[in-house]
Every structure is written in C-alpha cells, then in structure tokens.
C-alpha cells in the first residue's frame, strides 16, 4: 500500500462507521412513529431472513402509528411473528391486509435509558474509528522501508486529523439523537 491508499482506506472505513451509527440511531424509538423503527426487522421469507423494507411498504400516517402493507399478502403472518420477536417493543395489530403498530409515548425513565444506550452506541463507533487509526498507523509503519520517515510521520498526522474529524461527527450525531430522545 502507498501513502494515498492508506489514507483513503482509513477515511472510507471511518465514514462507514459513522453511517452505521446513523443507521442504528434511525432504528431507535423516540416516541413518534418512524419507518426506521422496523425497516431492519428480519422476516423469514421462504426460508431466508429478509429485511422488512424489502417485503412491505412501511408508512407513518400519524405521529403515533405505523402501517405495514406487504407486497405479497401471504407473508403477513410471518411479518407479524418477526415483529413480535424483534426488540421494537410494540405489539402488532393484523387486520388481514395490513399490520398496524401503535407507538406508545415514552416515559421519562425509558427516554433516559435510550439516551444512555445511544451514548454506548456512539462510544462503540468511536472505538471503531480508533481501531481504524491503529490499522492505518500499522500500515504506515509497514511502508517505512519504501518511503521516508517524514512521509510516515505526515501520514500518521493526517490519520489523526481524520480521527478528530470523525469523532466530532460522532459527537454531533449523538447530540442530535440525545436531544431528540430527551426533548418532547
């Protein structure tokens, strides 16, 4: 690997860590209905676990209601089972054509628990970014033979700047989610 490849690889992996954090936060309940709450639920569809968003249209016609309309009505029962097994914590109501999920308001205690879980999830992302830094620095040490000490030092400094940038981004994402969870 060369200087630019190491830097580009580290940046791409750090961007993916932030994208994963955003996706995890999207599925976190905030007291109002959002299709992101259930999009990732896996449904056993002809023997293979398939994300719900590939099997049904998910909409939020009201602030506290989710409506799931499957493209194939025969999978309605499987969707209901998957929702009951998931950690969404909402009991589905099946009328034979669509599934309705009534999203109850969150208590203050539950909001605090979710905010704590959000902080833990953000810390996991920070750890992932730091692990990427470690890998990039190791790759930089490996190219010492083919490049100068100054280039290696410069590469490590640029990787550290990337870490700072992405940690700020993680902090911003966490701040937004915490405000969304605690302010109602």
PDB file of C-alpha atoms in Angstrom:
ATOM      1  CA  UNK A   1       0.000   0.000   0.000  1.00  0.00           C
ATOM      2  CA  UNK A   2       1.102   3.550  -0.610  1.00  0.00           C
ATOM      3  CA  UNK A   3       0.514   6.789   1.275  1.00  0.00           C
ATOM      4  CA  UNK A   4      -2.676   7.840  -0.537  1.00  0.00           C
ATOM      5  CA  UNK A   5      -4.216   4.367  -0.464  1.00  0.00           C
ATOM      6  CA  UNK A   6      -3.744   4.055   3.300  1.00  0.00           C
ATOM      7  CA  UNK A   7      -5.279   7.484   3.887  1.00  0.00           C
ATOM      8  CA  UNK A   8      -8.205   6.876   1.528  1.00  0.00           C
ATOM      9  CA  UNK A   9      -8.912   3.445   3.038  1.00  0.00           C
ATOM     10  CA  UNK A  10      -8.916   4.868   6.561  1.00  0.00           C
ATOM     11  CA  UNK A  11     -11.258   7.689   5.569  1.00  0.00           C
ATOM     12  CA  UNK A  12     -13.710   5.344   3.821  1.00  0.00           C
ATOM     13  CA  UNK A  13     -13.793   2.983   6.799  1.00  0.00           C
ATOM     14  CA  UNK A  14     -14.368   5.874   9.218  1.00  0.00           C
ATOM     15  CA  UNK A  15     -17.233   7.159   7.042  1.00  0.00           C
ATOM     16  CA  UNK A  16     -18.776   3.676   7.168  1.00  0.00           C
ATOM     17  CA  UNK A  17     -18.505   3.671  10.984  1.00  0.00           C
ATOM     18  CA  UNK A  18     -20.461   6.958  11.080  1.00  0.00           C
ATOM     19  CA  UNK A  19     -23.029   5.597   8.601  1.00  0.00           C
ATOM     20  CA  UNK A  20     -23.550   2.514  10.779  1.00  0.00           C
ATOM     21  CA  UNK A  21     -24.097   4.767  13.796  1.00  0.00           C
ATOM     22  CA  UNK A  22     -26.703   6.824  11.911  1.00  0.00           C
ATOM     23  CA  UNK A  23     -28.480   3.630  10.855  1.00  0.00           C
ATOM     24  CA  UNK A  24     -28.530   2.304  14.422  1.00  0.00           C
ATOM     25  CA  UNK A  25     -29.913   5.613  15.671  1.00  0.00           C
ATOM     26  CA  UNK A  26     -32.575   5.581  12.959  1.00  0.00           C
ATOM     27  CA  UNK A  27     -33.992   2.385  14.436  1.00  0.00           C
ATOM     28  CA  UNK A  28     -34.049   3.774  17.975  1.00  0.00           C
ATOM     29  CA  UNK A  29     -37.507   4.712  19.249  1.00  0.00           C
ATOM     30  CA  UNK A  30     -38.169   8.343  20.046  1.00  0.00           C
ATOM     31  CA  UNK A  31     -41.865   8.320  20.888  1.00  0.00           C
ATOM     32  CA  UNK A  32     -43.097   9.114  17.409  1.00  0.00           C
ATOM     33  CA  UNK A  33     -43.662   6.685  14.587  1.00  0.00           C
ATOM     34  CA  UNK A  34     -40.881   6.339  12.054  1.00  0.00           C
ATOM     35  CA  UNK A  35     -40.487   3.643   9.382  1.00  0.00           C
ATOM     36  CA  UNK A  36     -36.847   3.335  10.500  1.00  0.00           C
ATOM     37  CA  UNK A  37     -38.066   1.612  13.665  1.00  0.00           C
ATOM     38  CA  UNK A  38     -38.967  -1.565  11.798  1.00  0.00           C
ATOM     39  CA  UNK A  39     -37.184  -1.415   8.415  1.00  0.00           C
ATOM     40  CA  UNK A  40     -34.349  -3.624   9.614  1.00  0.00           C
ATOM     41  CA  UNK A  41     -36.544  -6.308  11.205  1.00  0.00           C
ATOM     42  CA  UNK A  42     -35.711  -9.630   9.551  1.00  0.00           C
ATOM     43  CA  UNK A  43     -38.647 -11.701   8.310  1.00  0.00           C
ATOM     44  CA  UNK A  44     -38.380 -15.395   7.423  1.00  0.00           C
ATOM     45  CA  UNK A  45     -39.406 -15.206   3.772  1.00  0.00           C
ATOM     46  CA  UNK A  46     -39.317 -18.610   2.070  1.00  0.00           C
ATOM     47  CA  UNK A  47     -36.545 -19.765   4.377  1.00  0.00           C
ATOM     48  CA  UNK A  48     -34.292 -16.731   4.136  1.00  0.00           C
ATOM     49  CA  UNK A  49     -34.176 -13.808   6.595  1.00  0.00           C
ATOM     50  CA  UNK A  50     -35.191 -10.741   4.594  1.00  0.00           C
ATOM     51  CA  UNK A  51     -35.354  -7.104   5.793  1.00  0.00           C
ATOM     52  CA  UNK A  52     -38.941  -5.931   6.237  1.00  0.00           C
ATOM     53  CA  UNK A  53     -38.419  -2.920   3.952  1.00  0.00           C
ATOM     54  CA  UNK A  54     -37.889  -5.348   1.027  1.00  0.00           C
ATOM     55  CA  UNK A  55     -41.183  -7.116   1.711  1.00  0.00           C
ATOM     56  CA  UNK A  56     -43.583  -4.301   2.509  1.00  0.00           C
ATOM     57  CA  UNK A  57     -44.436  -0.647   2.212  1.00  0.00           C
ATOM     58  CA  UNK A  58     -43.947   0.995   5.627  1.00  0.00           C
ATOM     59  CA  UNK A  59     -45.645   4.319   6.294  1.00  0.00           C
ATOM     60  CA  UNK A  60     -46.385   6.592   9.242  1.00  0.00           C
ATOM     61  CA  UNK A  61     -49.786   8.193   8.508  1.00  0.00           C
ATOM     62  CA  UNK A  62     -49.987   9.593  12.049  1.00  0.00           C
ATOM     63  CA  UNK A  63     -47.403  10.619  14.609  1.00  0.00           C
ATOM     64  CA  UNK A  64     -48.093   7.526  16.732  1.00  0.00           C
ATOM     65  CA  UNK A  65     -48.995   4.914  14.071  1.00  0.00           C
ATOM     66  CA  UNK A  66     -47.029   2.756  11.648  1.00  0.00           C
ATOM     67  CA  UNK A  67     -48.785   0.905   8.837  1.00  0.00           C
ATOM     68  CA  UNK A  68     -47.074  -2.033   7.140  1.00  0.00           C
ATOM     69  CA  UNK A  69     -48.611  -3.195   3.855  1.00  0.00           C
ATOM     70  CA  UNK A  70     -46.828  -6.250   2.423  1.00  0.00           C
ATOM     71  CA  UNK A  71     -46.322  -6.534  -1.327  1.00  0.00           C
ATOM     72  CA  UNK A  72     -47.269 -10.232  -1.001  1.00  0.00           C
ATOM     73  CA  UNK A  73     -50.273 -10.664   1.352  1.00  0.00           C
ATOM     74  CA  UNK A  74     -49.324 -14.301   2.069  1.00  0.00           C
ATOM     75  CA  UNK A  75     -46.322 -13.127   4.136  1.00  0.00           C
ATOM     76  CA  UNK A  76     -48.477 -11.110   6.573  1.00  0.00           C
ATOM     77  CA  UNK A  77     -48.305 -13.777   9.304  1.00  0.00           C
ATOM     78  CA  UNK A  78     -44.524 -14.083   9.032  1.00  0.00           C
ATOM     79  CA  UNK A  79     -44.145 -10.294   9.314  1.00  0.00           C
ATOM     80  CA  UNK A  80     -46.323 -10.298  12.429  1.00  0.00           C
ATOM     81  CA  UNK A  81     -44.214 -13.095  14.003  1.00  0.00           C
ATOM     82  CA  UNK A  82     -40.981 -11.269  13.203  1.00  0.00           C
ATOM     83  CA  UNK A  83     -42.290  -8.037  14.755  1.00  0.00           C
ATOM     84  CA  UNK A  84     -43.283  -9.883  17.927  1.00  0.00           C
ATOM     85  CA  UNK A  85     -39.808 -11.464  18.193  1.00  0.00           C
ATOM     86  CA  UNK A  86     -37.979  -8.192  17.494  1.00  0.00           C
ATOM     87  CA  UNK A  87     -36.830  -5.748  20.163  1.00  0.00           C
ATOM     88  CA  UNK A  88     -39.149  -2.999  18.864  1.00  0.00           C
ATOM     89  CA  UNK A  89     -41.387  -3.487  21.892  1.00  0.00           C
ATOM     90  CA  UNK A  90     -44.645  -2.737  20.078  1.00  0.00           C
ATOM     91  CA  UNK A  91     -47.424  -5.308  19.665  1.00  0.00           C
ATOM     92  CA  UNK A  92     -48.626  -5.577  16.035  1.00  0.00           C
ATOM     93  CA  UNK A  93     -52.306  -5.489  15.077  1.00  0.00           C
ATOM     94  CA  UNK A  94     -53.105  -7.571  11.974  1.00  0.00           C
ATOM     95  CA  UNK A  95     -56.384  -6.998  10.096  1.00  0.00           C
ATOM     96  CA  UNK A  96     -55.679  -9.455   7.249  1.00  0.00           C
ATOM     97  CA  UNK A  97     -54.463  -6.787   4.805  1.00  0.00           C
ATOM     98  CA  UNK A  98     -52.100  -4.550   6.765  1.00  0.00           C
ATOM     99  CA  UNK A  99     -50.310  -4.556  10.096  1.00  0.00           C
ATOM    100  CA  UNK A 100     -50.706  -1.546  12.352  1.00  0.00           C
ATOM    101  CA  UNK A 101     -48.248  -0.656  15.081  1.00  0.00           C
ATOM    102  CA  UNK A 102     -49.491   1.835  17.667  1.00  0.00           C
ATOM    103  CA  UNK A 103     -46.389   3.605  19.027  1.00  0.00           C
ATOM    104  CA  UNK A 104     -46.956   4.432  22.699  1.00  0.00           C
ATOM    105  CA  UNK A 105     -45.416   7.575  24.205  1.00  0.00           C
ATOM    106  CA  UNK A 106     -42.140   7.007  26.035  1.00  0.00           C
ATOM    107  CA  UNK A 107     -41.841   7.542  29.773  1.00  0.00           C
ATOM    108  CA  UNK A 108     -39.106   9.849  31.086  1.00  0.00           C
ATOM    109  CA  UNK A 109     -37.287   6.841  32.559  1.00  0.00           C
ATOM    110  CA  UNK A 110     -37.343   4.996  29.213  1.00  0.00           C
ATOM    111  CA  UNK A 111     -36.091   8.117  27.437  1.00  0.00           C
ATOM    112  CA  UNK A 112     -33.114   8.227  29.825  1.00  0.00           C
ATOM    113  CA  UNK A 113     -32.405   4.541  29.187  1.00  0.00           C
ATOM    114  CA  UNK A 114     -32.468   5.125  25.433  1.00  0.00           C
ATOM    115  CA  UNK A 115     -30.176   8.172  25.796  1.00  0.00           C
ATOM    116  CA  UNK A 116     -27.732   6.004  27.772  1.00  0.00           C
ATOM    117  CA  UNK A 117     -27.898   3.315  25.093  1.00  0.00           C
ATOM    118  CA  UNK A 118     -27.271   5.977  22.452  1.00  0.00           C
ATOM    119  CA  UNK A 119     -24.114   7.078  24.300  1.00  0.00           C
ATOM    120  CA  UNK A 120     -22.907   3.469  24.463  1.00  0.00           C
ATOM    121  CA  UNK A 121     -23.547   3.013  20.738  1.00  0.00           C
ATOM    122  CA  UNK A 122     -21.666   6.227  19.951  1.00  0.00           C
ATOM    123  CA  UNK A 123     -18.736   5.043  22.072  1.00  0.00           C
ATOM    124  CA  UNK A 124     -18.659   1.792  20.060  1.00  0.00           C
ATOM    125  CA  UNK A 125     -18.361   3.919  16.919  1.00  0.00           C
ATOM    126  CA  UNK A 126     -15.527   5.952  18.456  1.00  0.00           C
ATOM    127  CA  UNK A 127     -13.724   2.702  19.292  1.00  0.00           C
ATOM    128  CA  UNK A 128     -14.215   1.539  15.688  1.00  0.00           C
ATOM    129  CA  UNK A 129     -12.686   4.804  14.415  1.00  0.00           C
ATOM    130  CA  UNK A 130      -9.715   4.395  16.768  1.00  0.00           C
ATOM    131  CA  UNK A 131      -9.220   0.806  15.600  1.00  0.00           C
ATOM    132  CA  UNK A 132      -9.143   2.075  12.032  1.00  0.00           C
ATOM    133  CA  UNK A 133      -6.474   4.585  13.112  1.00  0.00           C
ATOM    134  CA  UNK A 134      -4.459   1.753  14.639  1.00  0.00           C
ATOM    135  CA  UNK A 135      -4.676  -0.248  11.395  1.00  0.00           C
ATOM    136  CA  UNK A 136      -3.676   2.782   9.312  1.00  0.00           C
ATOM    137  CA  UNK A 137      -0.717   3.523  11.589  1.00  0.00           C
ATOM    138  CA  UNK A 138       0.387  -0.102  11.330  1.00  0.00           C
ATOM    139  CA  UNK A 139       0.188   0.127   7.533  1.00  0.00           C
ATOM    140  CA  UNK A 140       2.190   3.372   7.718  1.00  0.00           C
ATOM    141  CA  UNK A 141       4.881   1.590   9.722  1.00  0.00           C
ATOM    142  CA  UNK A 142       4.937  -1.154   7.090  1.00  0.00           C
ATOM    143  CA  UNK A 143       5.783   1.325   4.318  1.00  0.00           C
ATOM    144  CA  UNK A 144       8.717   2.824   6.270  1.00  0.00           C
ATOM    145  CA  UNK A 145      11.105   0.776   4.134  1.00  0.00           C
ATOM    146  CA  UNK A 146       9.876   2.268   0.868  1.00  0.00           C
ATOM    147  CA  UNK A 147       9.378   5.877   1.986  1.00  0.00           C
ATOM    148  CA  UNK A 148      10.936   8.497   4.227  1.00  0.00           C
ATOM    149  CA  UNK A 149      10.389   8.960   7.963  1.00  0.00           C
ATOM    150  CA  UNK A 150       8.848  12.362   7.274  1.00  0.00           C
ATOM    151  CA  UNK A 151       6.242  10.826   4.961  1.00  0.00           C
ATOM    152  CA  UNK A 152       5.321   8.223   7.586  1.00  0.00           C
ATOM    153  CA  UNK A 153       5.052  10.902  10.271  1.00  0.00           C
ATOM    154  CA  UNK A 154       2.958  13.086   7.950  1.00  0.00           C
ATOM    155  CA  UNK A 155       0.658  10.145   7.166  1.00  0.00           C
ATOM    156  CA  UNK A 156       0.134   9.409  10.857  1.00  0.00           C
ATOM    157  CA  UNK A 157      -0.677  13.081  11.491  1.00  0.00           C
ATOM    158  CA  UNK A 158      -3.226  13.103   8.666  1.00  0.00           C
ATOM    159  CA  UNK A 159      -4.830   9.920  10.007  1.00  0.00           C
ATOM    160  CA  UNK A 160      -5.043  11.568  13.445  1.00  0.00           C
ATOM    161  CA  UNK A 161      -6.760  14.588  11.878  1.00  0.00           C
ATOM    162  CA  UNK A 162      -9.271  12.212  10.288  1.00  0.00           C
ATOM    163  CA  UNK A 163      -9.905  10.634  13.702  1.00  0.00           C
ATOM    164  CA  UNK A 164     -10.574  14.060  15.229  1.00  0.00           C
ATOM    165  CA  UNK A 165     -12.942  14.963  12.386  1.00  0.00           C
ATOM    166  CA  UNK A 166     -14.936  11.746  12.619  1.00  0.00           C
ATOM    167  CA  UNK A 167     -15.077  11.830  16.422  1.00  0.00           C
ATOM    168  CA  UNK A 168     -16.589  15.333  16.151  1.00  0.00           C
ATOM    169  CA  UNK A 169     -19.074  13.962  13.643  1.00  0.00           C
ATOM    170  CA  UNK A 170     -19.989  11.106  16.017  1.00  0.00           C
ATOM    171  CA  UNK A 171     -20.434  13.610  18.855  1.00  0.00           C
ATOM    172  CA  UNK A 172     -22.774  15.723  16.685  1.00  0.00           C
ATOM    173  CA  UNK A 173     -24.839  12.692  15.690  1.00  0.00           C
ATOM    174  CA  UNK A 174     -25.076  11.674  19.363  1.00  0.00           C
ATOM    175  CA  UNK A 175     -26.036  15.205  20.431  1.00  0.00           C
ATOM    176  CA  UNK A 176     -28.876  15.304  17.883  1.00  0.00           C
ATOM    177  CA  UNK A 177     -30.186  11.901  18.923  1.00  0.00           C
ATOM    178  CA  UNK A 178     -29.960  12.688  22.647  1.00  0.00           C
ATOM    179  CA  UNK A 179     -31.911  15.940  22.124  1.00  0.00           C
ATOM    180  CA  UNK A 180     -34.485  14.047  20.076  1.00  0.00           C
ATOM    181  CA  UNK A 181     -34.846  11.458  22.861  1.00  0.00           C
ATOM    182  CA  UNK A 182     -34.953  13.786  25.857  1.00  0.00           C
ATOM    183  CA  UNK A 183     -36.899  16.759  24.455  1.00  0.00           C
ATOM    184  CA  UNK A 184     -40.565  16.056  23.935  1.00  0.00           C
TER     185      UNK A 184
END
